[in-house]
Coordinates of C-alpha atoms and ligand atoms in Angstrom, one line a residue:
M495 CA 2.3 65.9 -221.4
K496 CA 5.6 67.4 -222.0
E497 CA 6.0 70.9 -220.6
V498 CA 6.0 73.5 -223.4
T499 CA 6.5 77.2 -223.8
F500 CA 3.4 78.7 -225.3
V501 CA 3.9 81.8 -227.5
N502 CA 0.8 83.8 -228.4
A503 CA 1.7 85.5 -231.7
T504 CA -0.3 88.4 -232.9
S505 CA 1.4 88.8 -236.2
V506 CA 3.0 86.5 -238.8
D507 CA 6.4 88.1 -238.2
Q508 CA 6.0 87.5 -234.5
A509 CA 5.0 83.8 -235.1
V510 CA 7.9 83.3 -237.6
S511 CA 10.4 84.7 -235.1
A512 CA 9.2 82.3 -232.4
L513 CA 9.4 79.3 -234.8
G514 CA 12.5 77.3 -235.6
P515 CA 13.9 73.9 -234.5
G516 CA 11.9 72.6 -231.6
A517 CA 8.9 74.9 -232.2
A518 CA 5.6 74.2 -234.0
V519 CA 2.6 76.2 -235.0
Y520 CA -0.6 75.6 -233.1
A521 CA -3.7 76.5 -235.2
G522 CA -6.9 74.7 -234.4
G523 CA -5.0 72.2 -232.2
T524 CA -7.1 69.3 -233.3
D525 CA -4.1 67.3 -234.6
I526 CA -1.1 68.7 -232.7
F527 CA -2.7 68.5 -229.2
G528 CA -3.5 64.8 -229.6
Y529 CA 0.1 64.3 -230.7
M530 CA 1.5 66.2 -227.7
K531 CA -0.8 64.7 -225.2
A532 CA -0.1 61.1 -226.2
M533 CA 3.7 61.9 -226.0
V534 CA 4.1 60.2 -229.4
S535 CA 7.6 61.4 -230.0
P536 CA 10.8 62.3 -228.3
N537 CA 11.1 65.1 -230.8
A538 CA 7.8 66.8 -229.7
P539 CA 8.1 70.6 -229.8
D540 CA 9.3 72.5 -226.7
T541 CA 7.5 75.6 -228.0
L542 CA 4.0 75.9 -229.4
V543 CA 3.3 79.1 -231.3
N544 CA -0.4 79.9 -231.1
I545 CA -1.5 81.7 -234.3
Q546 CA -5.1 82.1 -233.3
G547 CA -4.5 85.7 -232.2
I548 CA -3.2 86.8 -235.6
T549 CA -6.0 88.8 -237.2
G550 CA -6.5 88.7 -241.0
L551 CA -5.8 85.0 -241.6
D552 CA -9.4 83.9 -241.7
Y553 CA -11.1 84.7 -245.0
I554 CA -12.4 83.4 -248.3
T555 CA -12.3 85.8 -251.2
E556 CA -12.3 85.4 -255.0
E557 CA -10.4 88.1 -256.9
S558 CA -8.9 88.3 -260.4
G559 CA -9.5 84.6 -261.1
V560 CA -8.1 83.3 -257.9
L561 CA -9.8 82.0 -254.8
K562 CA -7.8 83.0 -251.7
I563 CA -8.3 81.2 -248.4
G564 CA -6.6 82.5 -245.2
A565 CA -4.6 79.8 -243.4
M566 CA -6.8 80.0 -240.3
T567 CA -10.0 79.6 -242.2
K568 CA -12.1 76.8 -240.6
L569 CA -13.0 73.7 -242.6
A570 CA -16.6 74.3 -241.7
D571 CA -16.6 77.7 -243.3
I572 CA -15.0 76.4 -246.5
A573 CA -17.6 73.6 -246.7
A574 CA -20.4 76.1 -246.2
S575 CA -19.1 78.8 -248.6
S576 CA -21.3 79.2 -251.7
V577 CA -18.2 80.5 -253.6
V578 CA -16.3 77.3 -252.9
Q579 CA -19.2 75.1 -253.5
G580 CA -19.9 76.7 -256.8
S581 CA -16.6 76.8 -258.7
Y582 CA -14.3 74.7 -256.4
T583 CA -16.7 72.0 -255.6
A584 CA -14.1 69.3 -254.8
L585 CA -12.7 71.5 -252.0
A586 CA -16.1 72.2 -250.4
Q587 CA -16.9 68.5 -250.6
A588 CA -13.5 67.5 -249.1
A589 CA -13.8 70.0 -246.3
L590 CA -17.3 68.7 -245.5
K591 CA -15.9 65.1 -245.3
V592 CA -13.2 65.9 -242.7
A593 CA -14.0 64.4 -239.3
T594 CA -16.9 65.7 -237.3
P595 CA -18.7 69.1 -237.1
E596 CA -16.8 69.8 -233.9
L597 CA -13.4 69.2 -235.6
R598 CA -14.4 71.1 -238.7
N599 CA -15.3 74.1 -236.5
M600 CA -11.9 74.0 -234.9
G601 CA -9.7 72.6 -237.7
T602 CA -8.1 75.0 -240.2
I603 CA -7.2 74.5 -243.8
A604 CA -3.5 75.0 -243.2
G605 CA -3.6 72.6 -240.3
N606 CA -5.4 70.1 -242.5
I607 CA -2.7 70.1 -245.2
C608 CA 0.2 70.2 -242.6
Q609 CA -1.2 67.5 -240.3
L610 CA 1.1 64.7 -239.2
V611 CA 0.6 61.1 -240.3
R612 CA -1.8 58.7 -238.5
C613 CA 0.3 55.5 -238.9
W614 CA -0.4 53.8 -235.6
Y615 CA 3.3 52.9 -235.2
Y616 CA 4.2 56.6 -235.5
R617 CA 1.3 57.6 -233.3
G618 CA 1.9 54.9 -230.6
E619 CA 1.6 56.5 -227.2
L620 CA 4.7 57.2 -225.2
N621 CA 6.9 56.7 -228.2
L622 CA 6.1 53.0 -228.3
F623 CA 7.8 52.7 -231.7
D624 CA 10.8 54.9 -232.4
C625 CA 10.1 54.7 -236.2
I626 CA 11.8 56.2 -239.2
R627 CA 9.5 59.2 -239.2
K628 CA 10.8 60.1 -235.7
G629 CA 14.4 59.7 -236.9
G630 CA 14.6 56.0 -235.8
A631 CA 16.0 53.2 -237.8
L632 CA 13.0 51.1 -238.7
C633 CA 9.6 51.4 -240.3
Y634 CA 7.5 49.1 -238.1
A635 CA 4.5 49.2 -240.4
T636 CA 6.4 47.3 -243.1
L637 CA 6.8 44.4 -240.5
G638 CA 3.5 44.7 -238.7
D639 CA -0.1 45.7 -239.4
N640 CA 0.0 47.7 -242.5
R641 CA -3.6 47.5 -243.7
Y642 CA -3.9 51.3 -243.9
N643 CA -0.4 52.0 -245.2
S644 CA 1.0 52.9 -248.6
I645 CA 0.3 50.8 -251.7
F646 CA 2.8 52.8 -253.7
G647 CA 6.0 52.0 -251.7
A648 CA 8.0 53.9 -249.2
E649 CA 9.6 57.4 -249.1
G650 CA 12.6 57.8 -246.8
G651 CA 11.9 54.3 -245.7
C652 CA 8.4 55.2 -244.4
V653 CA 5.1 53.7 -245.7
S654 CA 2.7 55.9 -243.8
V655 CA 0.1 57.7 -245.9
N656 CA -0.8 61.4 -246.0
P657 CA -4.2 61.5 -244.3
S658 CA -5.5 64.9 -245.5
D659 CA -8.9 65.1 -247.3
T660 CA -8.5 68.7 -248.5
A661 CA -5.0 67.9 -249.9
A662 CA -6.4 65.7 -252.6
A663 CA -8.9 68.5 -253.6
L664 CA -6.2 71.2 -253.6
V665 CA -4.0 69.1 -255.8
A666 CA -6.8 68.4 -258.3
L667 CA -7.6 72.1 -258.3
D668 CA -3.9 73.0 -258.9
A669 CA -3.6 75.2 -255.8
S670 CA -0.6 77.1 -254.4
V671 CA 0.4 77.4 -250.8
V672 CA 1.5 80.9 -249.8
T673 CA 3.9 80.9 -246.8
S674 CA 5.6 83.5 -244.7
S675 CA 8.5 83.5 -247.2
R676 CA 7.4 82.1 -250.6
T677 CA 4.7 80.6 -252.8
I678 CA 4.8 76.8 -253.3
A679 CA 2.9 74.9 -256.0
I680 CA 0.8 72.3 -254.3
D681 CA 2.5 69.6 -256.4
D682 CA 5.8 70.5 -254.6
F683 CA 4.4 71.0 -251.1
F684 CA 4.2 67.5 -249.7
A685 CA 7.3 65.5 -248.9
F686 CA 8.5 62.9 -246.4
N687 CA 10.4 64.5 -243.6
V688 CA 11.1 63.5 -240.0
E689 CA 8.1 64.9 -238.0
K690 CA 6.7 66.7 -241.0
T691 CA 4.6 66.0 -244.1
T692 CA 5.6 69.1 -246.0
V693 CA 8.6 71.0 -247.4
L694 CA 8.0 73.8 -244.9
A695 CA 11.2 75.0 -243.1
D696 CA 11.2 75.1 -239.3
D697 CA 10.7 78.8 -239.3
E698 CA 8.1 79.0 -242.0
M699 CA 4.3 79.0 -241.7
V700 CA 1.4 78.9 -244.2
T701 CA -0.5 82.1 -244.5
E702 CA -2.8 81.6 -247.5
I703 CA -4.1 79.0 -250.0
Q704 CA -4.7 80.1 -253.5
V705 CA -6.7 78.2 -256.1
P706 CA -7.0 79.4 -259.7
T707 CA -10.6 79.7 -260.8
P708 CA -11.2 76.7 -263.0
A709 CA -11.8 77.4 -266.7
A710 CA -15.4 77.4 -268.0
G711 CA -16.6 73.9 -268.4
V712 CA -14.3 72.4 -265.7
K713 CA -16.0 70.5 -263.0
S714 CA -14.5 69.0 -259.9
A715 CA -15.5 66.4 -257.4
F716 CA -14.2 64.7 -254.2
V717 CA -15.0 61.2 -252.9
K718 CA -13.9 59.3 -249.9
F719 CA -14.0 55.8 -248.4
A720 CA -13.7 55.6 -244.7
I721 CA -14.6 52.8 -242.2
R722 CA -16.9 55.0 -240.2
K723 CA -18.5 57.5 -242.7
S724 CA -19.5 59.9 -240.0
F725 CA -16.0 61.0 -239.0
D726 CA -13.2 58.8 -240.0
F727 CA -9.9 59.5 -241.7
P728 CA -9.9 58.3 -245.3
V729 CA -8.8 54.8 -246.2
V730 CA -8.7 56.2 -249.7
N731 CA -9.9 59.5 -251.1
C732 CA -9.8 61.0 -254.5
A733 CA -10.5 64.4 -256.1
A734 CA -10.7 65.2 -259.8
A735 CA -11.1 68.4 -261.8
I736 CA -12.0 67.7 -265.4
G737 CA -13.0 69.7 -268.4
G738 CA -11.9 71.8 -271.4
G739 CA -9.7 68.9 -272.6
S740 CA -7.7 68.6 -269.4
A741 CA -7.8 66.7 -266.2
R742 CA -6.1 66.6 -262.8
I743 CA -6.8 63.6 -260.5
C744 CA -5.4 63.1 -257.1
L745 CA -5.6 60.1 -254.8
N746 CA -4.7 60.4 -251.1
A747 CA -4.2 58.1 -248.2
V748 CA -2.6 55.6 -250.6
S749 CA 1.0 56.8 -250.5
V750 CA 3.4 58.8 -248.4
N751 CA 2.4 62.0 -250.3
P752 CA -0.8 62.8 -252.2
L753 CA -0.5 61.1 -255.6
R754 CA -1.5 62.5 -259.0
V755 CA -2.9 59.7 -261.2
T756 CA -1.4 60.9 -264.4
G757 CA -2.4 57.8 -266.4
A758 CA -6.0 58.3 -265.5
E759 CA -5.7 62.1 -266.3
D760 CA -4.3 61.3 -269.8
A761 CA -7.0 58.6 -270.4
I762 CA -10.0 60.9 -269.5
S763 CA -8.7 64.2 -270.9
G764 CA -10.9 65.2 -273.8
Q765 CA -13.1 62.1 -273.4
A766 CA -16.8 62.0 -272.6
I767 CA -17.3 61.3 -268.9
N768 CA -19.3 58.1 -268.8
E769 CA -19.2 54.8 -267.0
A770 CA -17.0 53.0 -269.6
N771 CA -14.4 55.9 -269.9
A772 CA -14.3 56.4 -266.2
E773 CA -13.7 52.7 -265.6
A774 CA -11.0 52.6 -268.3
A775 CA -9.2 55.7 -266.8
A776 CA -9.4 54.3 -263.3
S777 CA -7.5 51.2 -264.4
E778 CA -4.5 53.4 -265.2
L779 CA -3.0 53.5 -261.6
P780 CA 0.7 53.8 -261.3
Q781 CA 2.7 50.6 -260.4
T782 CA 1.7 49.5 -257.0
T783 CA 3.9 48.0 -254.3
V784 CA 1.5 46.4 -251.8
L785 CA 2.3 45.3 -248.3
P786 CA 1.1 42.0 -246.8
H787 CA -2.2 43.5 -245.5
N788 CA -3.2 46.2 -247.9
R789 CA -3.8 44.7 -251.3
Y790 CA -7.5 45.5 -251.0
K791 CA -6.7 49.3 -251.3
I792 CA -5.9 48.8 -255.0
Q793 CA -9.5 48.1 -255.9
L794 CA -10.7 50.8 -253.5
A795 CA -8.3 53.3 -255.2
K796 CA -9.6 52.4 -258.7
T797 CA -13.2 52.8 -257.5
M798 CA -12.5 56.1 -255.9
V799 CA -10.8 57.4 -259.2
K800 CA -13.8 56.2 -261.2
R801 CA -16.3 57.8 -258.9
A802 CA -14.4 61.1 -258.7
I803 CA -14.3 61.2 -262.6
L804 CA -18.1 60.4 -262.7
G805 CA -18.6 63.2 -260.2
C806 CA -17.3 65.7 -262.8
A807 CA -20.0 64.8 -265.3
Ligands
FAD2144 C1 -10.9 62.2 -234.4 C2 -10.3 62.9 -235.5 C3 -10.7 62.7 -236.8 C4 -10.1 63.3 -237.9 N1 -10.6 63.1 -239.1 C5 -10.0 63.7 -240.2 C6 -10.5 63.4 -241.5 O1 -11.4 62.6 -241.7 N2 -9.8 64.0 -242.5 C7 -8.8 64.8 -242.4 O2 -8.3 65.3 -243.4 N3 -8.3 65.1 -241.1 C8 -8.9 64.6 -240.0 N4 -8.5 64.9 -238.8 C9 -7.2 65.7 -238.6 C10 -7.4 67.1 -238.1 O3 -8.4 67.4 -237.3 C11 -7.5 68.0 -239.3 O4 -6.5 67.8 -240.2 C12 -7.5 69.5 -239.0 O5 -7.8 70.2 -240.2 C13 -6.2 70.0 -238.4 O6 -6.2 71.5 -238.4 P1 -5.8 72.3 -237.0 O7 -6.0 73.7 -237.4 O8 -6.6 71.8 -235.9 O9 -4.3 71.9 -237.0 P2 -3.3 71.8 -235.7 O10 -3.6 70.6 -234.9 O11 -3.3 73.1 -235.0 O12 -1.9 71.6 -236.5 C14 -1.7 70.4 -237.3 C15 -0.3 70.5 -237.8 O13 -0.2 71.5 -238.8 C16 0.8 72.5 -238.4 N5 0.2 73.8 -238.8 C17 -1.0 74.2 -238.5 N6 -1.2 75.4 -239.1 C18 -0.1 75.8 -239.7 C19 0.3 76.9 -240.5 N7 -0.5 77.9 -240.7 N8 1.6 76.9 -241.0 C20 2.4 75.8 -240.8 N9 2.0 74.7 -240.1 C21 0.8 74.7 -239.6 C22 1.0 72.3 -236.9 O14 2.2 72.7 -236.5 C23 0.8 70.8 -236.8 O15 1.9 70.1 -237.1 C24 -9.1 64.2 -237.7 C25 -8.6 64.5 -236.4 C26 -9.2 63.8 -235.3 C27 -8.7 64.1 -233.9

């Protein structure tokens, strides 16, 4: 593994001042350590800023109509929270579906939404493929085995997918991401970037996730299809929050960034949630751009949208 400088931050200010080009946050470490150990990229950080020693970033509170979750809150705690299970069901369900108990006990909510992509060309050990996401010239997935890649085209030339389970739930629940310098609506948080899946600046870190308490009558649900149900990344996942005449539905693992399915949202808003309406709404996917090996994901995506809608009944 590349030799790195390890900075143990005890405050957000200290962490931010140690961040910058060539540095990255280390939270639970379940994603970034694998990336570092496999020597995936020539751009791997020289400095890891450990934020585990910052007190006050691990909490779940609900105040004045907003659920607040500290960046270092473990996925296991979110899944087990009766507050989250009650009014923010999709988020509790998504957190519970991430990986294994061990990973949920280490993995944090901020790490989950900031995690790097899993495209096996990007993740190839010893920088086997110097792909576009590392600043290279080619997207090898478009030419090779793209069974798990985007069915909605490329961004920045890359067809990897965002692999986060909680991202879909947070988009459906219209969350905001509070960082060391600003608050970002979740719809604006994800973006293609070299070595990044978010719009975060090099010297910026997530401190809190905020979720507005859904209006009375709104229900939410999260569903996931994975090859090995016990711990795998999603092949496709979907979260929906529906009620009171409105709907937000988000697919993930189907495109470079989490994808709002606005056609389905419009179709199900104000309608009864039943088999026929859910099926009709699920057929309203945006235009797909499939690759040679991933056409099957279209039907999976429709099924996930339908099941997420039915989960809100
Ligand atoms: C075998 C295996 C299976 C997995 N299965 C799933 C799955 O089914 N679903 C799923 O969603 N994920 C899965 N994961 C991915 C990962 O474990 C989770 O995403 C976890 O939540 C990452 O959190 P962490 O705190 O360990 O992040 P870390 O590894 O510490 O960090 C991950 C990334 O986020 C950045 N980061 C972390 N915290 C912050 C912050 N506060 N501000 C800014 N940037 C930050 C880091 O710099 C790094 O780039 C799996 C991982 C493994 C190894």
